[in-house]
mmCIF file of C-alpha atoms in Angstrom:
data_model
loop_
_atom_site.group_PDB
_atom_site.id
_atom_site.type_symbol
_atom_site.label_atom_id
_atom_site.label_comp_id
_atom_site.label_asym_id
_atom_site.label_seq_id
_atom_site.Cartn_x
_atom_site.Cartn_y
_atom_site.Cartn_z
ATOM 1 C CA MET A 1 0.000 0.000 0.000
ATOM 2 C CA PRO A 2 1.415 3.480 -0.850
ATOM 3 C CA ASP A 3 2.405 6.037 1.754
ATOM 4 C CA HIS A 4 -0.524 8.129 2.847
ATOM 5 C CA ARG A 5 0.708 11.494 3.974
ATOM 6 C CA GLU A 6 -1.962 14.091 3.378
ATOM 7 C CA ARG A 7 0.716 16.691 2.564
ATOM 8 C CA ASP A 8 1.647 14.577 -0.476
ATOM 9 C CA ILE A 9 -1.985 14.626 -1.569
ATOM 10 C CA ARG A 10 -2.157 18.415 -1.146
ATOM 11 C CA GLY A 11 1.043 18.670 -3.216
ATOM 12 C CA ALA A 12 -0.553 16.571 -5.951
ATOM 13 C CA ILE A 13 -3.599 18.864 -5.931
ATOM 14 C CA LEU A 14 -1.315 21.871 -6.376
ATOM 15 C CA GLU A 15 0.522 20.198 -9.269
ATOM 16 C CA LEU A 16 -2.701 19.197 -11.035
ATOM 17 C CA LEU A 17 -4.133 22.700 -10.734
ATOM 18 C CA ASP A 18 -0.861 24.245 -11.887
ATOM 19 C CA SER A 19 -0.784 21.966 -14.938
ATOM 20 C CA THR A 20 -4.069 23.490 -16.183
ATOM 21 C CA GLY A 21 -2.272 26.745 -16.994
ATOM 22 C CA VAL A 22 -5.297 28.774 -15.833
ATOM 23 C CA PHE A 23 -3.882 30.013 -12.511
ATOM 24 C CA ASP A 24 -1.340 32.810 -12.055
ATOM 25 C CA ARG A 25 -0.413 31.498 -8.598
ATOM 26 C CA ILE A 26 -1.363 28.585 -6.367
ATOM 27 C CA TYR A 27 -0.635 28.654 -2.645
ATOM 28 C CA PRO A 28 -0.143 25.611 -0.387
ATOM 29 C CA GLY A 29 -2.009 27.425 2.387
ATOM 30 C CA THR A 30 -4.093 30.563 2.819
ATOM 31 C CA LEU A 31 -4.253 33.339 0.249
ATOM 32 C CA PRO A 32 -2.465 36.579 1.085
ATOM 33 C CA ASP A 33 -4.602 39.341 2.574
ATOM 34 C CA ALA A 34 -6.607 41.492 0.191
ATOM 35 C CA GLY A 35 -4.310 43.666 -1.859
ATOM 36 C CA GLY A 36 -1.306 41.447 -1.152
ATOM 37 C CA GLU A 37 -0.846 40.436 -4.802
ATOM 38 C CA PRO A 38 0.686 42.311 -7.720
ATOM 39 C CA SER A 39 -1.927 43.696 -10.116
ATOM 40 C CA GLY A 40 -0.974 41.157 -12.822
ATOM 41 C CA VAL A 41 -1.957 38.244 -10.599
ATOM 42 C CA ARG A 42 -5.624 37.835 -11.498
ATOM 43 C CA ARG A 43 -6.401 34.144 -10.929
ATOM 44 C CA THR A 44 -5.177 32.333 -7.838
ATOM 45 C CA ALA A 45 -6.007 29.388 -5.621
ATOM 46 C CA SER A 46 -5.053 28.186 -2.177
ATOM 47 C CA ILE A 47 -5.163 24.644 -0.829
ATOM 48 C CA GLU A 48 -5.954 24.484 2.880
ATOM 49 C CA PRO A 49 -6.295 21.292 4.949
ATOM 50 C CA SER A 50 -9.770 20.988 6.406
ATOM 51 C CA GLY A 51 -10.292 17.698 8.238
ATOM 52 C CA THR A 52 -10.206 13.905 8.251
ATOM 53 C CA VAL A 53 -12.475 11.229 9.688
ATOM 54 C CA VAL A 54 -11.067 7.706 10.091
ATOM 55 C CA SER A 55 -13.304 4.654 10.338
ATOM 56 C CA GLY A 56 -12.717 0.940 10.647
ATOM 57 C CA LEU A 57 -13.771 -1.429 7.889
ATOM 58 C CA GLY A 58 -14.914 -4.058 10.362
ATOM 59 C CA ASP A 59 -14.587 -5.196 13.955
ATOM 60 C CA ASP A 60 -10.997 -6.404 13.629
ATOM 61 C CA VAL A 61 -8.508 -3.954 15.219
ATOM 62 C CA ALA A 62 -5.812 -5.354 12.943
ATOM 63 C CA GLY A 63 -7.810 -4.590 9.777
ATOM 64 C CA ALA A 64 -7.642 -1.656 7.415
ATOM 65 C CA LEU A 65 -8.961 1.823 8.138
ATOM 66 C CA LYS A 66 -10.608 4.199 5.703
ATOM 67 C CA ALA A 67 -9.791 7.902 5.966
ATOM 68 C CA THR A 68 -12.186 10.453 4.482
ATOM 69 C CA SER A 69 -10.463 13.811 4.138
ATOM 70 C CA SER A 70 -11.265 17.223 2.792
ATOM 71 C CA VAL A 71 -9.385 20.311 1.785
ATOM 72 C CA THR A 72 -10.713 23.774 1.137
ATOM 73 C CA ILE A 73 -9.672 25.232 -2.176
ATOM 74 C CA VAL A 74 -10.149 28.988 -2.228
ATOM 75 C CA LEU A 75 -10.391 30.331 -5.768
ATOM 76 C CA LEU A 76 -9.812 34.038 -6.361
ATOM 77 C CA ALA A 77 -10.572 35.981 -9.526
ATOM 78 C CA ARG A 78 -9.739 39.659 -9.986
ATOM 79 C CA ASP A 79 -11.247 41.987 -12.529
ATOM 80 C CA ASP A 80 -12.694 45.494 -12.386
ATOM 81 C CA ASP A 81 -15.679 44.363 -14.461
ATOM 82 C CA PRO A 82 -18.112 42.454 -12.190
ATOM 83 C CA THR A 83 -19.388 40.167 -14.946
ATOM 84 C CA ALA A 84 -15.889 39.301 -16.165
ATOM 85 C CA ARG A 85 -14.821 38.710 -12.553
ATOM 86 C CA ASP A 86 -17.649 36.253 -11.899
ATOM 87 C CA ASP A 87 -17.105 34.536 -15.237
ATOM 88 C CA ALA A 88 -13.419 34.083 -14.370
ATOM 89 C CA ALA A 89 -14.280 32.726 -10.905
ATOM 90 C CA GLU A 90 -16.665 30.206 -12.442
ATOM 91 C CA LEU A 91 -13.992 29.177 -14.953
ATOM 92 C CA LEU A 92 -11.574 28.565 -12.054
ATOM 93 C CA LEU A 93 -14.207 26.443 -10.301
ATOM 94 C CA ASN A 94 -14.979 24.372 -13.394
ATOM 95 C CA THR A 95 -11.280 23.946 -14.199
ATOM 96 C CA THR A 96 -10.624 22.768 -10.641
ATOM 97 C CA ALA A 97 -13.442 20.211 -10.799
ATOM 98 C CA SER A 98 -12.290 18.972 -14.195
ATOM 99 C CA ALA A 99 -8.673 18.619 -13.028
ATOM 100 C CA LEU A 100 -9.413 16.827 -9.734
ATOM 101 C CA ASN A 101 -12.680 14.871 -9.906
ATOM 102 C CA GLY A 102 -12.171 11.124 -10.217
ATOM 103 C CA ARG A 103 -8.374 11.263 -9.785
ATOM 104 C CA SER A 104 -6.089 9.249 -7.594
ATOM 105 C CA LEU A 105 -4.136 12.015 -5.879
ATOM 106 C CA ALA A 106 -0.448 11.174 -5.315
ATOM 107 C CA GLY A 107 -1.335 7.563 -6.127
ATOM 108 C CA VAL A 108 -3.014 7.355 -2.723
ATOM 109 C CA SER A 109 -6.618 8.522 -2.865
ATOM 110 C CA LEU A 110 -9.406 6.333 -4.185
ATOM 111 C CA PRO A 111 -10.452 7.838 -7.558
ATOM 112 C CA GLY A 112 -14.159 7.137 -7.076
ATOM 113 C CA SER A 113 -14.229 9.260 -3.930
ATOM 114 C CA THR A 114 -12.203 12.241 -5.163
ATOM 115 C CA ARG A 115 -14.509 15.120 -6.071
ATOM 116 C CA LEU A 116 -15.505 18.684 -5.389
ATOM 117 C CA CYS A 117 -18.505 18.073 -3.160
ATOM 118 C CA SER A 118 -19.539 21.662 -2.406
ATOM 119 C CA TRP A 119 -18.674 25.289 -3.025
ATOM 120 C CA ALA A 120 -19.854 28.700 -1.905
ATOM 121 C CA TRP A 121 -19.562 32.052 -3.625
ATOM 122 C CA ARG A 122 -18.332 34.700 -1.212
ATOM 123 C CA LYS A 123 -19.538 38.289 -1.375
ATOM 124 C CA ALA A 124 -17.520 40.185 -3.960
ATOM 125 C CA THR A 125 -15.062 42.746 -2.643
ATOM 126 C CA PRO A 126 -14.143 44.570 -5.854
ATOM 127 C CA PRO A 127 -12.013 43.871 -7.710
ATOM 128 C CA GLU A 128 -12.060 40.353 -6.177
ATOM 129 C CA ARG A 129 -14.473 37.423 -6.055
ATOM 130 C CA ARG A 130 -13.755 34.270 -4.069
ATOM 131 C CA ILE A 131 -15.266 30.829 -4.258
ATOM 132 C CA GLU A 132 -14.572 28.385 -1.424
ATOM 133 C CA ALA A 133 -14.757 24.812 -2.703
ATOM 134 C CA THR A 134 -14.489 21.613 -0.674
ATOM 135 C CA LEU A 135 -12.608 18.715 -2.232
ATOM 136 C CA GLU A 136 -13.289 15.362 -0.583
ATOM 137 C CA PHE A 137 -11.170 12.237 -1.025
ATOM 138 C CA GLN A 138 -10.626 8.880 0.676
ATOM 139 C CA TYR A 139 -7.613 6.669 1.207
ATOM 140 C CA LEU A 140 -6.925 3.431 3.044
ATOM 141 C CA LEU A 141 -4.582 2.698 5.923
ATOM 142 C CA GLU A 142 -3.309 -0.870 6.010
ATOM 143 C CA GLY A 143 -3.602 -1.143 9.788
ATOM 144 C CA TRP A 144 -4.642 0.887 12.795
ATOM 145 C CA SER A 145 -1.108 2.184 13.364
ATOM 146 C CA ASP A 146 -0.056 2.459 9.692
ATOM 147 C CA PHE A 147 0.643 6.204 9.728
ATOM 148 C CA ASP A 148 3.684 7.532 7.889
ATOM 149 C CA LEU A 149 6.154 8.908 10.438
ATOM 150 C CA SER A 150 8.745 10.229 7.955
ATOM 151 C CA GLU A 151 9.520 13.942 7.776
#
């Protein structure tokens, strides 16, 4: 069974989003505060860990565990024109879903469980619009103490 560090999965998410060519910058954490980007940076994303729930696959304490995890992907579009801004934000959302849904992230997550499961449009603060999307994925742990302890 492959290693199952969630930081590797977040790194794979970053690489997949970067490979789309749609984003000017992608952050492995929170976005900078408003106004913290050069004016040429118009389309960004951040990948923020959200949470994990681990459950057993049976009554056997030596059996496998299933982890269901989520990350928040904050998408940010900038444009002075409100319609163009919202169109760009929606393009970022659709590109993110297309790049990540149904994928095995870092060779660890189960493809059938990897998907954007929800998103919310945040109130526009011109010239910015943010969408907060939740990506959910699952992976298996071979045993109850099969956590990767490497740095």
